[in-house]
PDB file of C-alpha atoms in Angstrom:
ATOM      1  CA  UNK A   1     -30.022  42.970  -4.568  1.00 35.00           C
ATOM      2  CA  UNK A   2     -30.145  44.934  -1.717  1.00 33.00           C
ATOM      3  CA  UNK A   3     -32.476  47.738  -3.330  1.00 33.00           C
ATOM      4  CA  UNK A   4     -34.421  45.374  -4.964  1.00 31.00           C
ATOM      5  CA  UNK A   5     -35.622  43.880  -1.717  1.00 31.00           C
ATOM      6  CA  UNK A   6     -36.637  47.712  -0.496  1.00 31.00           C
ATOM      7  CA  UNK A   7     -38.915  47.654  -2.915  1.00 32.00           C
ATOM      8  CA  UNK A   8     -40.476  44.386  -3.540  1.00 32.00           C
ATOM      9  CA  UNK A   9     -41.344  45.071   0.430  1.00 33.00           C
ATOM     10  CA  UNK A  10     -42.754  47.968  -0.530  1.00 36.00           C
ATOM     11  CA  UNK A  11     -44.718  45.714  -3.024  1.00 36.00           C
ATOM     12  CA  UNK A  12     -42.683  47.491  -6.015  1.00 37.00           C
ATOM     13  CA  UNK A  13     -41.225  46.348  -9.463  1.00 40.00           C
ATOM     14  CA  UNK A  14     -37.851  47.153 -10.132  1.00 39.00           C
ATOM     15  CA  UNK A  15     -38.681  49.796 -12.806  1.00 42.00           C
ATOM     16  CA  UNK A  16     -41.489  50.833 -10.647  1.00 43.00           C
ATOM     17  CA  UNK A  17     -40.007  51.134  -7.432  1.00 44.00           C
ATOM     18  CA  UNK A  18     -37.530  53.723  -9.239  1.00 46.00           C
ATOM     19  CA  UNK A  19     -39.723  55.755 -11.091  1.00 43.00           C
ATOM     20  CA  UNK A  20     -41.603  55.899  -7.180  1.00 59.00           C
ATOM     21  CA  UNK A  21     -38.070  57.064  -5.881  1.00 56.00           C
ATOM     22  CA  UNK A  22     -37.071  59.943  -8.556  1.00 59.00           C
ATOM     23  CA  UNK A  23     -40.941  61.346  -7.907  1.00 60.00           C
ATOM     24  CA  UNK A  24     -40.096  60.981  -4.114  1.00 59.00           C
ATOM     25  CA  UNK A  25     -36.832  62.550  -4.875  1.00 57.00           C
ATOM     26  CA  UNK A  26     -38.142  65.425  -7.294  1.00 58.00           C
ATOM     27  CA  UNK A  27     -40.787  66.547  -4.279  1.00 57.00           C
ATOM     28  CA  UNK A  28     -38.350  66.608  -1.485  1.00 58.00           C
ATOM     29  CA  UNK A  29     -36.184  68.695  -3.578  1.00 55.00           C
ATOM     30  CA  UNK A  30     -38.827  71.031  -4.167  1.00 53.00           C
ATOM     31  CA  UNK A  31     -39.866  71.362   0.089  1.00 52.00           C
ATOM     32  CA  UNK A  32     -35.554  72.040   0.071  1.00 54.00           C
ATOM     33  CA  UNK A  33     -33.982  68.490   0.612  1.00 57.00           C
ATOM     34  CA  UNK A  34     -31.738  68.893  -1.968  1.00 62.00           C
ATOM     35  CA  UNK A  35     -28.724  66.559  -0.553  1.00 70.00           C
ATOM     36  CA  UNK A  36     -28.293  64.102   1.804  1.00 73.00           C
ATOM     37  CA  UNK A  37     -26.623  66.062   3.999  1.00 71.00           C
ATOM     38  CA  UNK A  38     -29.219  69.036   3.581  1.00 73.00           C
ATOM     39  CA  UNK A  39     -31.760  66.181   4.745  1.00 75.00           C
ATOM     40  CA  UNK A  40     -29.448  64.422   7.252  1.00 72.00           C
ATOM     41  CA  UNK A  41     -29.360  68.329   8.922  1.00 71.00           C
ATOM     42  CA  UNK A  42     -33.129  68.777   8.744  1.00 74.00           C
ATOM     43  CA  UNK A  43     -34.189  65.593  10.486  1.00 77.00           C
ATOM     44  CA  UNK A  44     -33.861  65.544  14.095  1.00 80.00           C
ATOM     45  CA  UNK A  45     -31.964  62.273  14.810  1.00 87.00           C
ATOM     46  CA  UNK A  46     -30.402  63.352  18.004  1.00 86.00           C
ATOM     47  CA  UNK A  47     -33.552  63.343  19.418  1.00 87.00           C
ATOM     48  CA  UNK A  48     -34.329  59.730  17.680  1.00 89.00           C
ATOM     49  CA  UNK A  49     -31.173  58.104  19.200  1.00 91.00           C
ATOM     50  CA  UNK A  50     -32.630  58.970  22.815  1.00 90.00           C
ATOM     51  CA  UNK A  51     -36.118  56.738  21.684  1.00 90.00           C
ATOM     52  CA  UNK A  52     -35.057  53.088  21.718  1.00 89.00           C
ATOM     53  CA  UNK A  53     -37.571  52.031  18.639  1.00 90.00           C
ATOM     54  CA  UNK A  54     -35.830  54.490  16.675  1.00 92.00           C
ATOM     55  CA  UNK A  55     -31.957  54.318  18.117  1.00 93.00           C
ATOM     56  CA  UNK A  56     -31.311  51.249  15.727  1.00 92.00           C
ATOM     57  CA  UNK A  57     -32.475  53.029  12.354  1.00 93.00           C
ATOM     58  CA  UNK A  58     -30.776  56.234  13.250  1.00 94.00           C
ATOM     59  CA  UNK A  59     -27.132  53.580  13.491  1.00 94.00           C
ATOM     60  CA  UNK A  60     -27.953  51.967  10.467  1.00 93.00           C
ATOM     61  CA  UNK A  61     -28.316  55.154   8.168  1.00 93.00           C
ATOM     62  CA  UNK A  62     -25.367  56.707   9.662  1.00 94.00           C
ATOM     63  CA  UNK A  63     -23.283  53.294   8.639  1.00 94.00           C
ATOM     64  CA  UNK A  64     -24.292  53.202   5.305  1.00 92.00           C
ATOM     65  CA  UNK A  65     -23.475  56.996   5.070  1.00 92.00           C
ATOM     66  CA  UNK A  66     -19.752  55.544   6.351  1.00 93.00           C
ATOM     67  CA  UNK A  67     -19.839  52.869   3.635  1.00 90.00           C
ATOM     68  CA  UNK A  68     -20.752  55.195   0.595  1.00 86.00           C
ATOM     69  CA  UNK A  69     -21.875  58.101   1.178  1.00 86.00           C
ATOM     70  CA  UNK A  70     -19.184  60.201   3.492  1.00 85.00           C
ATOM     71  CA  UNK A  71     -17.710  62.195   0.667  1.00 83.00           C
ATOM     72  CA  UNK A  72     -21.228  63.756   0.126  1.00 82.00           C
ATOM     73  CA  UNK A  73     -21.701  65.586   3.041  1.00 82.00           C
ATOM     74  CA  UNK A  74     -21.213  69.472   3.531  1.00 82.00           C
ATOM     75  CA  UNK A  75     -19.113  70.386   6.175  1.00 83.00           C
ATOM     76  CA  UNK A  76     -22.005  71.703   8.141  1.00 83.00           C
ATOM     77  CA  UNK A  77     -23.295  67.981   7.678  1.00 84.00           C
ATOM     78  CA  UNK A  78     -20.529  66.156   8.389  1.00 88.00           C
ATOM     79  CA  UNK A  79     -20.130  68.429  12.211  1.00 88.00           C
ATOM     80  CA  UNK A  80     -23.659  67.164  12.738  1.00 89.00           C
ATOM     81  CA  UNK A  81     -22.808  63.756  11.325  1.00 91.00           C
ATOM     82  CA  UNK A  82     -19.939  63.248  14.393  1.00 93.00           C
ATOM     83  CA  UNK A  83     -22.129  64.688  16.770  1.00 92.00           C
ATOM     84  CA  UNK A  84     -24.844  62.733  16.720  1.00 93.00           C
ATOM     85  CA  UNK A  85     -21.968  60.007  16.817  1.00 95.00           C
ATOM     86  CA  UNK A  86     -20.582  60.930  19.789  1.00 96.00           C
ATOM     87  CA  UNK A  87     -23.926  61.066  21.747  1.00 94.00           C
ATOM     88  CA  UNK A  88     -24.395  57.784  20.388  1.00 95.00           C
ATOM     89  CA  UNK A  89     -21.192  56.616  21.748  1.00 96.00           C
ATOM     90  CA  UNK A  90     -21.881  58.109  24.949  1.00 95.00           C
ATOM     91  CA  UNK A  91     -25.352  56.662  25.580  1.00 94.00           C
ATOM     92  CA  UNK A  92     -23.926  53.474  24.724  1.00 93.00           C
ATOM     93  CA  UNK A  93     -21.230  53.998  27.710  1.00 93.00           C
ATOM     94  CA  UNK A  94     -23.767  54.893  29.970  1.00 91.00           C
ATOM     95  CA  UNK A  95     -26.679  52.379  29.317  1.00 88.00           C
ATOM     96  CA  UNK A  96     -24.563  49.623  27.579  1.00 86.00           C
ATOM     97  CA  UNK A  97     -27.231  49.381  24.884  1.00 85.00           C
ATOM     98  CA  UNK A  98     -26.173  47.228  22.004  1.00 84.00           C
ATOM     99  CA  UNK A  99     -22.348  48.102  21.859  1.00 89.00           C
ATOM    100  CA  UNK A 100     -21.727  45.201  19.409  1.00 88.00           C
ATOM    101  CA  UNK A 101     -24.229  47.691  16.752  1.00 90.00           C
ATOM    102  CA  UNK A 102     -21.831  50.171  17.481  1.00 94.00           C
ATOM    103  CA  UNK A 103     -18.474  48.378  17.134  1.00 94.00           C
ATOM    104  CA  UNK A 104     -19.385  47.474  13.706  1.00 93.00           C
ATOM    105  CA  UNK A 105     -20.433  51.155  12.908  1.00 95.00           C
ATOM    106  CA  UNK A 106     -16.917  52.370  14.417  1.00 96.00           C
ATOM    107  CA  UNK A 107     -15.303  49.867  12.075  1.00 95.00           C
ATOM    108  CA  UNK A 108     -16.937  50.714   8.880  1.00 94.00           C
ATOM    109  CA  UNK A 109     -16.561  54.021   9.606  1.00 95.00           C
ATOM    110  CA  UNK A 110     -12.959  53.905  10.574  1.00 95.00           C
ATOM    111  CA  UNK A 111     -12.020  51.761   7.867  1.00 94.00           C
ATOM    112  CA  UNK A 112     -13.331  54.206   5.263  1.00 91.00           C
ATOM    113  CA  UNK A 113     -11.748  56.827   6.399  1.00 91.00           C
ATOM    114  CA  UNK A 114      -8.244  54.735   6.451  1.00 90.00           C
ATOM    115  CA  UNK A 115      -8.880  54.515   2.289  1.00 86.00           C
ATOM    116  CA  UNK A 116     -10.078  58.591   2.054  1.00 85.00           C
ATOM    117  CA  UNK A 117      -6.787  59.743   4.467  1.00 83.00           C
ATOM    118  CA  UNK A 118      -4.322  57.475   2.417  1.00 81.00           C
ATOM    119  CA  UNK A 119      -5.961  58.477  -1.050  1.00 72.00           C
ATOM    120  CA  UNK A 120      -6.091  62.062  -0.206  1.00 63.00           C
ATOM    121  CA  UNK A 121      -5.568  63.781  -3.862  1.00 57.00           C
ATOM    122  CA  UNK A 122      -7.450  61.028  -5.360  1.00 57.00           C
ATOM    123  CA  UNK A 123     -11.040  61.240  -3.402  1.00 59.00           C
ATOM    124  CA  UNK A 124     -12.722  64.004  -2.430  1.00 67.00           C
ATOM    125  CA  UNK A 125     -13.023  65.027   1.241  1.00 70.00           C
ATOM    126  CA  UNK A 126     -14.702  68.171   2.100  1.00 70.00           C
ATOM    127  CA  UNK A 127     -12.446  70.034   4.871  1.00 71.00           C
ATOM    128  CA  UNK A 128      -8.951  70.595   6.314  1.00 80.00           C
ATOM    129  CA  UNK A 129      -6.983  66.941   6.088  1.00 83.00           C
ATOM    130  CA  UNK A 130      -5.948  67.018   9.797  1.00 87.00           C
ATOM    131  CA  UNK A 131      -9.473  67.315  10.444  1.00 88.00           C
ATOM    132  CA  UNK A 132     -10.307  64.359   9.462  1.00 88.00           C
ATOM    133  CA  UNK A 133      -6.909  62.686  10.926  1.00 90.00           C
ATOM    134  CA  UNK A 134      -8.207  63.858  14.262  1.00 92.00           C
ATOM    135  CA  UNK A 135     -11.766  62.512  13.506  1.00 93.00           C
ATOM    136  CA  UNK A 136     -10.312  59.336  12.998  1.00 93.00           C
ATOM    137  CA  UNK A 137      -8.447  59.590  16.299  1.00 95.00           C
ATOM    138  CA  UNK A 138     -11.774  60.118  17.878  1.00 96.00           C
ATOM    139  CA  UNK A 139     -12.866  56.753  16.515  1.00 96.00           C
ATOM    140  CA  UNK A 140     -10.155  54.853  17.639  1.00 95.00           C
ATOM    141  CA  UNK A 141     -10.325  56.243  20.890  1.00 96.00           C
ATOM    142  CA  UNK A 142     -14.351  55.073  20.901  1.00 95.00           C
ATOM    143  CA  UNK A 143     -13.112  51.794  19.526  1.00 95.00           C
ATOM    144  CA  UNK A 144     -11.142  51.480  22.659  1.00 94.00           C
ATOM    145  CA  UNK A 145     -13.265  52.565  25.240  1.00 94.00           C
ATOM    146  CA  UNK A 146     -15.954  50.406  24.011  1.00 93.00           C
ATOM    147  CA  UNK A 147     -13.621  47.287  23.947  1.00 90.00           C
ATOM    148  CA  UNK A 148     -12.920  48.284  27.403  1.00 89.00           C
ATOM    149  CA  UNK A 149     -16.702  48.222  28.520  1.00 83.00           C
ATOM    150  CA  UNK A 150     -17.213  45.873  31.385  1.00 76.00           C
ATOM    151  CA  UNK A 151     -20.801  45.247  31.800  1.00 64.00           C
ATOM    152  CA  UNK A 152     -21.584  45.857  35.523  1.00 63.00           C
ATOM    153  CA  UNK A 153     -23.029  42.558  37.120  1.00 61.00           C
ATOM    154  CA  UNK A 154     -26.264  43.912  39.311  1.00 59.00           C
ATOM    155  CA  UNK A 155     -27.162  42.857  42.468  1.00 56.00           C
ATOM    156  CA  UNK A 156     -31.043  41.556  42.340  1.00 63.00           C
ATOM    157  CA  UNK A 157     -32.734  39.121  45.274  1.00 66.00           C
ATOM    158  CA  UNK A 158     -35.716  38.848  42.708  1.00 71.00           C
ATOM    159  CA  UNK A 159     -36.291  36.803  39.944  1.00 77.00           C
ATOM    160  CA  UNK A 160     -33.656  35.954  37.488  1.00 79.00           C
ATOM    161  CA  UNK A 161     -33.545  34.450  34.082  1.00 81.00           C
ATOM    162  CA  UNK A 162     -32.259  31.221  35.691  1.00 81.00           C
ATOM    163  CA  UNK A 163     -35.585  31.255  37.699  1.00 85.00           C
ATOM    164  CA  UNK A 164     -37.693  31.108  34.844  1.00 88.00           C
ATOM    165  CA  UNK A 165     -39.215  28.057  33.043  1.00 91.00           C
ATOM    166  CA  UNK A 166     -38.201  26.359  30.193  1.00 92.00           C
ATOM    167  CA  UNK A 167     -40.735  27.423  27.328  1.00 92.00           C
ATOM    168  CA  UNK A 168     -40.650  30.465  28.332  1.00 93.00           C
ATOM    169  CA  UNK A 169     -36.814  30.988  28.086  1.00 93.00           C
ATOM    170  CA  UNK A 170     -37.284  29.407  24.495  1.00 93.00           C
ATOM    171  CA  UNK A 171     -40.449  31.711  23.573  1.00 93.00           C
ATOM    172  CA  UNK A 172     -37.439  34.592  24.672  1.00 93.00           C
ATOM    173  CA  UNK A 173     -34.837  32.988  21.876  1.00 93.00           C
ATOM    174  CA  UNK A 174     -37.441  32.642  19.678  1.00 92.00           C
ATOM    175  CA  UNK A 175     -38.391  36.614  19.522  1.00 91.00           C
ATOM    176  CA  UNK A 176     -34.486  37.466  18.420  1.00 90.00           C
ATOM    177  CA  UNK A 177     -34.209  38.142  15.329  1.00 88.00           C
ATOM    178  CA  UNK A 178     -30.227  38.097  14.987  1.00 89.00           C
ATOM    179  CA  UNK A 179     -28.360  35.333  15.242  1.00 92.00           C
ATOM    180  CA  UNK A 180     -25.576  36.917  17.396  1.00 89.00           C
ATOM    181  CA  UNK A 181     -28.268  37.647  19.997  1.00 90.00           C
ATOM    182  CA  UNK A 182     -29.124  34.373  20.546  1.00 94.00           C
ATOM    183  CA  UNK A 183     -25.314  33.362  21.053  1.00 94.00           C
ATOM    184  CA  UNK A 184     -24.465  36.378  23.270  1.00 89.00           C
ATOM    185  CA  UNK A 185     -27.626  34.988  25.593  1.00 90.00           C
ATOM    186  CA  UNK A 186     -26.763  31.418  25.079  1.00 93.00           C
ATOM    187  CA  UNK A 187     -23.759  32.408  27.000  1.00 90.00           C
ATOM    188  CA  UNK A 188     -25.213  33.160  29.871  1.00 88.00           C
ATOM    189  CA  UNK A 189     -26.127  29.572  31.569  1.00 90.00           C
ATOM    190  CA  UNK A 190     -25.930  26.162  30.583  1.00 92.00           C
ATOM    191  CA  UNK A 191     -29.420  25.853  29.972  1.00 93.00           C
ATOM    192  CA  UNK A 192     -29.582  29.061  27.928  1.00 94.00           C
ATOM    193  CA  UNK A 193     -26.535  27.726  25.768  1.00 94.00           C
ATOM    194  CA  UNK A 194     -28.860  24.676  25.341  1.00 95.00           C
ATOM    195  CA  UNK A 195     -31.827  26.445  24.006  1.00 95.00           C
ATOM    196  CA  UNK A 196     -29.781  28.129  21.942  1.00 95.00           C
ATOM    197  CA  UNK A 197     -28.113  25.052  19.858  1.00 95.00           C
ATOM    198  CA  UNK A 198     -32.160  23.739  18.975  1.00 94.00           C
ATOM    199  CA  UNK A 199     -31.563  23.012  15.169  1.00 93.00           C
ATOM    200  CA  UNK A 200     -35.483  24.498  15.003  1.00 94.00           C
ATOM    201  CA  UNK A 201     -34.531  27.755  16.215  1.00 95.00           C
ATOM    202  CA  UNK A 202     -31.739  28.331  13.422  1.00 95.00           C
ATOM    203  CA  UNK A 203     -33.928  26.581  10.663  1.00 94.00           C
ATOM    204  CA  UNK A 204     -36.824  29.550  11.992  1.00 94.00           C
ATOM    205  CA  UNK A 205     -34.413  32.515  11.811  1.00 93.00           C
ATOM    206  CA  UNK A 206     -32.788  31.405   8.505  1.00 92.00           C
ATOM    207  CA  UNK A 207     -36.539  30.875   7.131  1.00 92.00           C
ATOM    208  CA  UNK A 208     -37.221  34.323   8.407  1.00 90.00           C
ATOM    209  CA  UNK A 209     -34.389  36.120   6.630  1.00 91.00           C
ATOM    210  CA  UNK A 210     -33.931  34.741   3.569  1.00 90.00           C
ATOM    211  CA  UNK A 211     -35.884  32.564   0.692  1.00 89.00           C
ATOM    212  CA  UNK A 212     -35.665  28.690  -0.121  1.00 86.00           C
ATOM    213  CA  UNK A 213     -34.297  29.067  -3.564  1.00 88.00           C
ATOM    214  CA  UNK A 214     -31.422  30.799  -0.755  1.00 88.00           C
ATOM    215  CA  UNK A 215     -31.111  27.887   1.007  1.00 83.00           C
ATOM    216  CA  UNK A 216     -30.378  25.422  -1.979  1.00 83.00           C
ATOM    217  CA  UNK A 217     -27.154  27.461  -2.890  1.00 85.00           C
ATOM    218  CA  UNK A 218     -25.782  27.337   0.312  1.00 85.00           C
ATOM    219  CA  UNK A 219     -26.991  24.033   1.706  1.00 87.00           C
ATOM    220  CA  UNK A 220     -24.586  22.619   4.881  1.00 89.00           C
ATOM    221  CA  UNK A 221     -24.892  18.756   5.356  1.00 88.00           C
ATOM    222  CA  UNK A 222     -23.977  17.651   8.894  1.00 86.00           C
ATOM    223  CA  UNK A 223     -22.517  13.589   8.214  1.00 85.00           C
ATOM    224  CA  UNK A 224     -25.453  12.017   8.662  1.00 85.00           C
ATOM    225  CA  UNK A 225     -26.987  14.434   6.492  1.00 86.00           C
ATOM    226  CA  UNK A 226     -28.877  16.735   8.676  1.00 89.00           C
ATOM    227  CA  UNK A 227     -29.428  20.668   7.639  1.00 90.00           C
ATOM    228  CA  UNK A 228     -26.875  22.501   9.462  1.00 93.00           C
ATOM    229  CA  UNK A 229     -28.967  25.478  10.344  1.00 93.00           C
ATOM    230  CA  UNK A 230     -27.066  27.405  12.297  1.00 93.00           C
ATOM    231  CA  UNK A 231     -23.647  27.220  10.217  1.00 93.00           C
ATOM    232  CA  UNK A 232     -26.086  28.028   7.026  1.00 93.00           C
ATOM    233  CA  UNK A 233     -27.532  30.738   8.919  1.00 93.00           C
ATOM    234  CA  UNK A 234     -24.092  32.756   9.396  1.00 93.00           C
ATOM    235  CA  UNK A 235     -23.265  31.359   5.418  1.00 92.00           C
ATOM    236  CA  UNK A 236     -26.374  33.101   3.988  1.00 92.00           C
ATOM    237  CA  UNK A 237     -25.637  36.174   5.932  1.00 90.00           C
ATOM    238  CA  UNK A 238     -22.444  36.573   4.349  1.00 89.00           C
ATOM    239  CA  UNK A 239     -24.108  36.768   0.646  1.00 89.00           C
ATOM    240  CA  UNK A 240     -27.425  38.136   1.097  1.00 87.00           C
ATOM    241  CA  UNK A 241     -28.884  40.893   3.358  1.00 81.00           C
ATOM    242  CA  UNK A 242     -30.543  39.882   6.670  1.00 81.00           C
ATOM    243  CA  UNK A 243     -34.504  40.887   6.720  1.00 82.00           C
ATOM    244  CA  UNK A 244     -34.029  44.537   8.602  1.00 82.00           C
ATOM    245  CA  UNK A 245     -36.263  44.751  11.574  1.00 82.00           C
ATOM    246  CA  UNK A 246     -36.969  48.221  13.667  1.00 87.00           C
ATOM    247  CA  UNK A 247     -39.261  49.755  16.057  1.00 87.00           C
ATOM    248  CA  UNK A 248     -40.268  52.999  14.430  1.00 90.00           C
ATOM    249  CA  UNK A 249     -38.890  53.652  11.001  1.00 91.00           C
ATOM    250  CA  UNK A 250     -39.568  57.418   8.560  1.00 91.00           C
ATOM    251  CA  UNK A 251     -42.062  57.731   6.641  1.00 90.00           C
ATOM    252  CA  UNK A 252     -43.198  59.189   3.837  1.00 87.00           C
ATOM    253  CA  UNK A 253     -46.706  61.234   2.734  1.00 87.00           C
ATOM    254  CA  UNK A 254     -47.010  61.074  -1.095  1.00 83.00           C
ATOM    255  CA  UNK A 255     -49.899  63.194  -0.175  1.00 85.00           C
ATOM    256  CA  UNK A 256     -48.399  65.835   2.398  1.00 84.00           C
ATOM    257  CA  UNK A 257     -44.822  65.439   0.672  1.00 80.00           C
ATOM    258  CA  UNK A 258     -43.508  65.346   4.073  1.00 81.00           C
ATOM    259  CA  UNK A 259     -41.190  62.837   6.040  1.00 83.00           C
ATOM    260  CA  UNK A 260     -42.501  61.186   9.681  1.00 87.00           C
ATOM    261  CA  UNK A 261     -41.959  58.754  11.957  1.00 89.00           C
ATOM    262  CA  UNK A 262     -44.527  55.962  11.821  1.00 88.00           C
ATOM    263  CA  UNK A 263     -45.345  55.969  15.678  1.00 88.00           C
ATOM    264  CA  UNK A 264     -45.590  60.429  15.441  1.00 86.00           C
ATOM    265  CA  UNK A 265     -47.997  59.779  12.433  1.00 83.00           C
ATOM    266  CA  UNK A 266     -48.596  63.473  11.004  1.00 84.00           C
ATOM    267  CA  UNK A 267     -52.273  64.810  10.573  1.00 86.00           C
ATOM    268  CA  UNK A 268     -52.262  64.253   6.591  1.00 88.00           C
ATOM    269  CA  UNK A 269     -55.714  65.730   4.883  1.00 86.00           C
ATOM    270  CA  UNK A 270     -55.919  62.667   2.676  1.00 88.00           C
ATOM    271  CA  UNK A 271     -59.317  60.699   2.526  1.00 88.00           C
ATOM    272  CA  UNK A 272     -57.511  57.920   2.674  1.00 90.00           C
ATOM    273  CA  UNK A 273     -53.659  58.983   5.014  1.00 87.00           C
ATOM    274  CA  UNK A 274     -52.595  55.347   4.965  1.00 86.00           C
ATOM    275  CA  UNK A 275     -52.802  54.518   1.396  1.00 88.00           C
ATOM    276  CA  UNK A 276     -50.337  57.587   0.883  1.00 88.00           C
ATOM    277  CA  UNK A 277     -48.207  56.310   3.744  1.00 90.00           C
ATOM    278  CA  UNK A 278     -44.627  54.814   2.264  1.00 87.00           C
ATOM    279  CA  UNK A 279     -41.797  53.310   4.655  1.00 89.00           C
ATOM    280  CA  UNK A 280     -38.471  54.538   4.098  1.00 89.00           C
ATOM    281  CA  UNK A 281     -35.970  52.193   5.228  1.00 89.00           C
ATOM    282  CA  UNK A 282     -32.174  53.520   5.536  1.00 91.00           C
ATOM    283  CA  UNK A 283     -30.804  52.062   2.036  1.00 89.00           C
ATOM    284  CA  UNK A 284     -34.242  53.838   1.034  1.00 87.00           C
ATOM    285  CA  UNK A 285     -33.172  57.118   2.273  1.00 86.00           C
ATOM    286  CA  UNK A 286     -30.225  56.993   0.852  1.00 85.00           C
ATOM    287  CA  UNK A 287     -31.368  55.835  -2.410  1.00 83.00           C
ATOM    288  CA  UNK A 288     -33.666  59.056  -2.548  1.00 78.00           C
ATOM    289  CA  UNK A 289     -30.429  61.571  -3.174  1.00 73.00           C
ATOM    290  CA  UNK A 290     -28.335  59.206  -5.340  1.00 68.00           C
ATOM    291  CA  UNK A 291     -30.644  61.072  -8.331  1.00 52.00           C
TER     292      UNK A 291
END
């Protein structure tokens, strides 16, 4: 389901869409991405996780590579892998940017490596065992200091949220694009938790996210037989992948045969550079070394 959405928003067919990754695949091989990890090395995502249109893809890919693809990596890979974790960590300490984003990552993460530990014989895991027992150490101690973050209240004789005006405190709900979002700020004041309970918003974000044939399978009745959009936005969530949304994303040159962020562009020689232009979203990337 999940890939199949990649590529009809890449305006693909199924069979298309694959044939479109194995050529991808064939021509990164051949400019030496010949693994995941070989790629994950290559790419400079440290650098990406310090640009804040970019610090939300980098998360993603490295929590699906948590979910399926951990056992893949080299050991050069997987050093890289946990550091560009740790500085992750770390900026979220400092700048308490989005720690929820990371919580879940640290969870996946954790909770695979739980399975690989215990099944050790069974699965493959490239290194020494204690290793990864101390990796996993590392986690939990993240875990902890990250449920330990208190968000420091700032002083400010300006102008606050509570100062400004109705619509344009809804126009601000109505530009998240994740429901938990719109809770954590409807938490803030009693006119913010207000906004956020407006049946219009939910029925908006659910429209966003998913399709209407969606909607009919998991339709919530309130008893006097209103939509419950909000509960039916949380219920669709839980069987079909949210719309992903990012500031800059990779992409790639069928031309050039060459990866790039889509806000760094790269000086391709086409005629036409943006009809050879392809987005690459994280389930993409991953997709391109599962051949």
């Amino acid at each position: 389901m999940e890939k199949y959405s990649i590529m009809k928003s890449m305006n693909m067919h199924p069979k298309k869409g694959k044939r479109t990754i194995l050529e991808m695949t064939q021509i990164l091989k051949r400019h030496g991405y010949c693994t995941l990890g070989e790629a994950f090395n290559r790419l400079d995502f440290s650098s990406a996780i310090q640009d804040i249109r970019r610090f939300n893809y980098v998360v993603k890919l490295l929590q699906l590579i948590a979910k399926s693809q951990l056992t893949s990596l080299s050991g050069v890979a997987q050093k890289n892998y946990f550091n560009i974790l740790d500085k992750i960590v770390q900026k979220v300490l400092d700048d308490h940017h989005n720690p929820r984003l990371i919580k879940d990552l640290l969870q996946d993460l954790s909770s695979t490596l739980c399975i690989l530990i215990r099944g050790v014989g069974k699965s493959v895991l490239v290194g020494n065992i204690n290793i990864w027992i101390c990796r996993l150490e590392t986690i939990l101690a993240w875990q902890q200091q990250l449920q330990d973050l208190q968000m420091t209240k700032q002083v400010n004789n300006g102008l606050t949220l509570s100062d400004l005006p109705l619509h344009m405190l809804n126009n601000i709900l109505y530009r998240f694009s994740d429901g938990w979002d719109i809770i954590t700020l409807g938490q803030v004041t009693p006119t913010l938790y207000m906004l956020s309970e407006d049946r219009q918003l939910w029925k908006k974000l659910c429209q966003y996210h998913f399709a209407e044939k969606q909607f009919c399978r998991h339709l919530i009745l309130s008893e006097k037989g209103h939509i419950e959009w909000k509960l039916m936005y949380f219920a669709l969530r839980k069987h079909y992948p949210a719309k992903e949304q990012y500031g800059d994303t990779l992409h790639f040159c069928r031309h050039c045969s060459i990866l790039f962020w889509k806000d760094s562009g790269h000086p391709c020689t086409a005629a036409d550079p943006d009809s050879c232009f392809t987005p690459v979203s994280p389930q993409h990337f991953i997709d391109l070394f599962k051949f």
